[in-house]
Amino acid sequence: MENDDLIVEVLEVYMNYILYGRQVYPSAIFRKRRSFSTFVYKSIYPPLNDYLKSILETVRTLKRIKKLHKVEMILYQNDSILENYIFDIEDLHEIGSDDKYLIEFEENIKRSIAVLEGRLKGLKPLQGDTNFKIVLHTTQSAFVSLAGNKQLEGFPWLKAGDMSPEEKQTATL
């Protein structure tokens, strides 16, 4: 598996885990699955899966052209940000360069999922109708080069200048 594919898979696990752990969606739409030699929760709800698939395909494309800086998951209510989770993609080293069979990588992912689970359990439950969105931090040149990509035709591109003041504090293009 390529480095970019591993990053996409890890992001999918974390995003699903956050949505499950923060109860943004009912727990009934999640099923326990094995990933990275541990059990994780994965959505079985087609509209959510389609949205995540679109985001993750864009992540893969941006990562391959080395134009992805961060991925940010924002939980919000009525245009007010409640929580945000930032995945700093730029600082990731080549996965598997010293770990041919990805054993150490899997162990690190397992530990980080356990830490995430513990931290999510320690948070107060979210009240009311909580929404989420994913923001990809990239460059203007990446946007221009990908704007004509048919696979990303429906992707909701948003320039940082078009965001609310709260979003500008945490997101770029």
mmCIF file of C-alpha atoms in Angstrom:
data_model
loop_
_atom_site.group_PDB
_atom_site.id
_atom_site.type_symbol
_atom_site.label_atom_id
_atom_site.label_comp_id
_atom_site.label_asym_id
_atom_site.label_seq_id
_atom_site.Cartn_x
_atom_site.Cartn_y
_atom_site.Cartn_z
ATOM 1 C CA MET A 1 0.000 0.000 0.000
ATOM 2 C CA GLU A 2 1.321 3.448 -0.902
ATOM 3 C CA ASN A 3 2.038 6.167 1.633
ATOM 4 C CA ASP A 4 -0.869 8.313 0.359
ATOM 5 C CA ASP A 5 -3.296 5.398 0.622
ATOM 6 C CA LEU A 6 -2.237 4.725 4.211
ATOM 7 C CA ILE A 7 -2.770 8.364 5.138
ATOM 8 C CA VAL A 8 -6.235 8.313 3.568
ATOM 9 C CA GLU A 9 -7.110 5.122 5.451
ATOM 10 C CA VAL A 10 -5.893 6.572 8.755
ATOM 11 C CA LEU A 11 -7.884 9.777 8.192
ATOM 12 C CA GLU A 12 -11.005 7.754 7.412
ATOM 13 C CA VAL A 13 -10.596 5.811 10.669
ATOM 14 C CA TYR A 14 -10.082 8.985 12.720
ATOM 15 C CA MET A 15 -12.972 10.863 11.093
ATOM 16 C CA ASN A 16 -15.384 7.999 11.663
ATOM 17 C CA TYR A 17 -14.145 7.593 15.219
ATOM 18 C CA ILE A 18 -14.668 11.278 15.992
ATOM 19 C CA LEU A 19 -18.169 11.270 14.486
ATOM 20 C CA TYR A 20 -19.018 8.147 16.474
ATOM 21 C CA GLY A 21 -17.346 9.247 19.716
ATOM 22 C CA ARG A 22 -18.869 12.737 19.682
ATOM 23 C CA GLN A 23 -22.257 11.292 18.676
ATOM 24 C CA VAL A 24 -22.665 13.626 15.720
ATOM 25 C CA TYR A 25 -24.671 10.764 14.190
ATOM 26 C CA PRO A 26 -26.625 8.045 16.003
ATOM 27 C CA SER A 27 -24.453 5.096 17.016
ATOM 28 C CA ALA A 28 -26.773 2.806 15.006
ATOM 29 C CA ILE A 29 -25.157 3.953 11.738
ATOM 30 C CA PHE A 30 -21.732 2.716 12.826
ATOM 31 C CA ARG A 31 -20.428 -0.833 12.800
ATOM 32 C CA LYS A 32 -17.352 -2.219 14.486
ATOM 33 C CA ARG A 33 -14.702 -3.154 11.952
ATOM 34 C CA ARG A 34 -11.079 -4.227 12.137
ATOM 35 C CA SER A 35 -8.566 -1.763 10.838
ATOM 36 C CA PHE A 36 -4.886 -1.529 11.714
ATOM 37 C CA SER A 37 -5.228 -4.663 13.892
ATOM 38 C CA THR A 38 -7.767 -3.036 16.185
ATOM 39 C CA PHE A 39 -11.511 -2.484 16.285
ATOM 40 C CA VAL A 40 -12.811 0.850 15.017
ATOM 41 C CA TYR A 41 -16.231 2.257 14.192
ATOM 42 C CA LYS A 42 -17.120 2.833 10.553
ATOM 43 C CA SER A 43 -20.247 4.430 9.133
ATOM 44 C CA ILE A 44 -22.731 2.371 7.118
ATOM 45 C CA TYR A 45 -24.779 5.467 6.220
ATOM 46 C CA PRO A 46 -24.453 6.049 2.431
ATOM 47 C CA PRO A 47 -24.749 9.896 2.380
ATOM 48 C CA LEU A 48 -22.044 10.226 5.041
ATOM 49 C CA ASN A 49 -19.856 7.645 3.313
ATOM 50 C CA ASP A 50 -20.241 9.456 -0.027
ATOM 51 C CA TYR A 51 -19.200 12.770 1.549
ATOM 52 C CA LEU A 52 -16.193 11.202 3.268
ATOM 53 C CA LYS A 53 -15.227 9.368 0.070
ATOM 54 C CA SER A 54 -15.281 12.653 -1.872
ATOM 55 C CA ILE A 55 -13.126 14.352 0.751
ATOM 56 C CA LEU A 56 -10.687 11.456 0.994
ATOM 57 C CA GLU A 57 -10.261 11.196 -2.787
ATOM 58 C CA THR A 58 -9.384 14.886 -2.825
ATOM 59 C CA VAL A 59 -6.970 14.302 0.070
ATOM 60 C CA ARG A 60 -5.312 11.502 -1.913
ATOM 61 C CA THR A 61 -5.002 13.696 -5.013
ATOM 62 C CA LEU A 62 -3.579 16.672 -3.095
ATOM 63 C CA LYS A 63 -1.197 14.427 -1.171
ATOM 64 C CA ARG A 64 0.135 12.869 -4.375
ATOM 65 C CA ILE A 65 1.006 16.290 -5.803
ATOM 66 C CA LYS A 66 2.415 17.364 -2.420
ATOM 67 C CA LYS A 67 -0.039 20.240 -2.021
ATOM 68 C CA LEU A 68 -1.887 19.181 1.134
ATOM 69 C CA HIS A 69 -0.832 20.879 4.356
ATOM 70 C CA LYS A 70 -3.548 19.990 6.858
ATOM 71 C CA VAL A 71 -6.916 18.316 7.113
ATOM 72 C CA GLU A 72 -9.309 19.846 9.599
ATOM 73 C CA MET A 73 -12.543 18.394 10.913
ATOM 74 C CA ILE A 74 -14.836 21.052 12.378
ATOM 75 C CA LEU A 75 -17.843 20.304 14.578
ATOM 76 C CA TYR A 76 -20.246 23.233 14.719
ATOM 77 C CA GLN A 77 -23.749 24.424 15.580
ATOM 78 C CA ASN A 78 -25.419 27.473 14.028
ATOM 79 C CA ASP A 79 -22.161 28.750 12.473
ATOM 80 C CA SER A 80 -20.404 28.509 15.837
ATOM 81 C CA ILE A 81 -17.379 26.202 16.004
ATOM 82 C CA LEU A 82 -17.572 23.802 18.946
ATOM 83 C CA GLU A 83 -14.531 21.636 18.282
ATOM 84 C CA ASN A 84 -11.922 21.191 15.606
ATOM 85 C CA TYR A 85 -9.500 18.377 14.969
ATOM 86 C CA ILE A 86 -6.418 19.164 12.907
ATOM 87 C CA PHE A 87 -4.370 16.512 11.134
ATOM 88 C CA ASP A 88 -1.033 18.013 10.135
ATOM 89 C CA ILE A 89 -0.169 16.190 6.926
ATOM 90 C CA GLU A 90 3.016 18.120 6.079
ATOM 91 C CA ASP A 91 4.891 16.782 9.087
ATOM 92 C CA LEU A 92 4.307 13.132 8.214
ATOM 93 C CA HIS A 93 7.406 11.239 7.233
ATOM 94 C CA GLU A 94 7.483 8.499 4.645
ATOM 95 C CA ILE A 95 5.496 5.652 6.168
ATOM 96 C CA GLY A 96 7.182 2.287 6.087
ATOM 97 C CA SER A 97 10.649 3.507 5.142
ATOM 98 C CA ASP A 98 12.130 1.752 8.210
ATOM 99 C CA ASP A 99 9.130 -0.510 8.866
ATOM 100 C CA LYS A 100 8.836 -2.818 5.868
ATOM 101 C CA TYR A 101 5.821 -4.745 7.171
ATOM 102 C CA LEU A 102 4.216 -1.701 8.836
ATOM 103 C CA ILE A 103 4.180 -3.419 12.233
ATOM 104 C CA GLU A 104 5.437 -0.355 14.093
ATOM 105 C CA PHE A 105 3.074 1.854 12.073
ATOM 106 C CA GLU A 106 0.062 -0.298 13.028
ATOM 107 C CA GLU A 107 1.093 -0.255 16.688
ATOM 108 C CA ASN A 108 1.367 3.543 16.610
ATOM 109 C CA ILE A 109 -2.075 3.834 14.995
ATOM 110 C CA LYS A 110 -3.547 1.442 17.577
ATOM 111 C CA ARG A 111 -2.101 3.539 20.400
ATOM 112 C CA SER A 112 -3.293 6.809 18.869
ATOM 113 C CA ILE A 113 -6.830 5.419 18.441
ATOM 114 C CA ALA A 114 -6.822 4.402 22.116
ATOM 115 C CA VAL A 115 -5.655 7.912 23.085
ATOM 116 C CA LEU A 116 -8.318 9.494 20.852
ATOM 117 C CA GLU A 117 -10.991 7.255 22.372
ATOM 118 C CA GLY A 118 -9.924 8.236 25.894
ATOM 119 C CA ARG A 119 -9.918 11.932 25.074
ATOM 120 C CA LEU A 120 -13.320 11.798 23.387
ATOM 121 C CA LYS A 121 -14.809 10.000 26.395
ATOM 122 C CA GLY A 122 -13.458 12.756 28.646
ATOM 123 C CA LEU A 123 -15.355 15.493 26.775
ATOM 124 C CA LYS A 124 -18.794 16.728 27.751
ATOM 125 C CA PRO A 125 -21.522 15.415 25.430
ATOM 126 C CA LEU A 126 -22.501 17.739 22.605
ATOM 127 C CA GLN A 127 -25.968 19.211 23.000
ATOM 128 C CA GLY A 128 -28.382 19.908 20.184
ATOM 129 C CA ASP A 129 -27.974 19.458 16.463
ATOM 130 C CA THR A 130 -24.260 19.291 15.703
ATOM 131 C CA ASN A 131 -22.932 19.407 12.153
ATOM 132 C CA PHE A 132 -19.462 18.850 10.800
ATOM 133 C CA LYS A 133 -17.354 19.745 7.812
ATOM 134 C CA ILE A 134 -13.905 18.906 6.583
ATOM 135 C CA VAL A 135 -11.530 21.684 5.515
ATOM 136 C CA LEU A 136 -8.476 20.889 3.428
ATOM 137 C CA HIS A 137 -5.587 23.327 3.767
ATOM 138 C CA THR A 138 -3.892 23.568 0.380
ATOM 139 C CA THR A 139 -2.488 26.154 -2.003
ATOM 140 C CA GLN A 140 -4.096 28.367 -4.601
ATOM 141 C CA SER A 141 -1.990 26.711 -7.294
ATOM 142 C CA ALA A 142 -3.342 23.297 -6.253
ATOM 143 C CA PHE A 143 -6.881 24.615 -6.537
ATOM 144 C CA VAL A 144 -6.187 25.957 -10.029
ATOM 145 C CA SER A 145 -4.558 22.718 -11.174
ATOM 146 C CA LEU A 146 -7.393 20.571 -9.781
ATOM 147 C CA ALA A 147 -10.310 22.791 -10.808
ATOM 148 C CA GLY A 148 -10.589 21.016 -14.162
ATOM 149 C CA ASN A 149 -10.295 17.502 -12.701
ATOM 150 C CA LYS A 150 -13.500 15.604 -13.591
ATOM 151 C CA GLN A 151 -13.181 13.327 -10.538
ATOM 152 C CA LEU A 152 -13.258 16.371 -8.241
ATOM 153 C CA GLU A 153 -15.979 18.202 -10.175
ATOM 154 C CA GLY A 154 -18.487 18.244 -7.297
ATOM 155 C CA PHE A 155 -15.951 19.093 -4.600
ATOM 156 C CA PRO A 156 -17.054 22.168 -2.580
ATOM 157 C CA TRP A 157 -13.989 24.410 -2.993
ATOM 158 C CA LEU A 158 -13.996 27.498 -0.785
ATOM 159 C CA LYS A 159 -11.364 30.206 -0.714
ATOM 160 C CA ALA A 160 -10.193 31.177 2.776
ATOM 161 C CA GLY A 161 -11.326 34.779 2.168
ATOM 162 C CA ASP A 162 -14.919 33.570 1.734
ATOM 163 C CA MET A 163 -15.083 32.022 5.209
ATOM 164 C CA SER A 164 -16.557 33.379 8.402
ATOM 165 C CA PRO A 165 -14.144 35.089 10.848
ATOM 166 C CA GLU A 166 -14.177 31.987 13.096
ATOM 167 C CA GLU A 167 -13.273 29.737 10.177
ATOM 168 C CA LYS A 168 -10.489 32.082 9.034
ATOM 169 C CA GLN A 169 -8.771 31.604 12.371
ATOM 170 C CA THR A 170 -8.432 27.893 11.700
ATOM 171 C CA ALA A 171 -8.456 27.388 7.940
ATOM 172 C CA THR A 172 -6.841 28.442 4.731
ATOM 173 C CA LEU A 173 -7.791 27.555 1.147
#
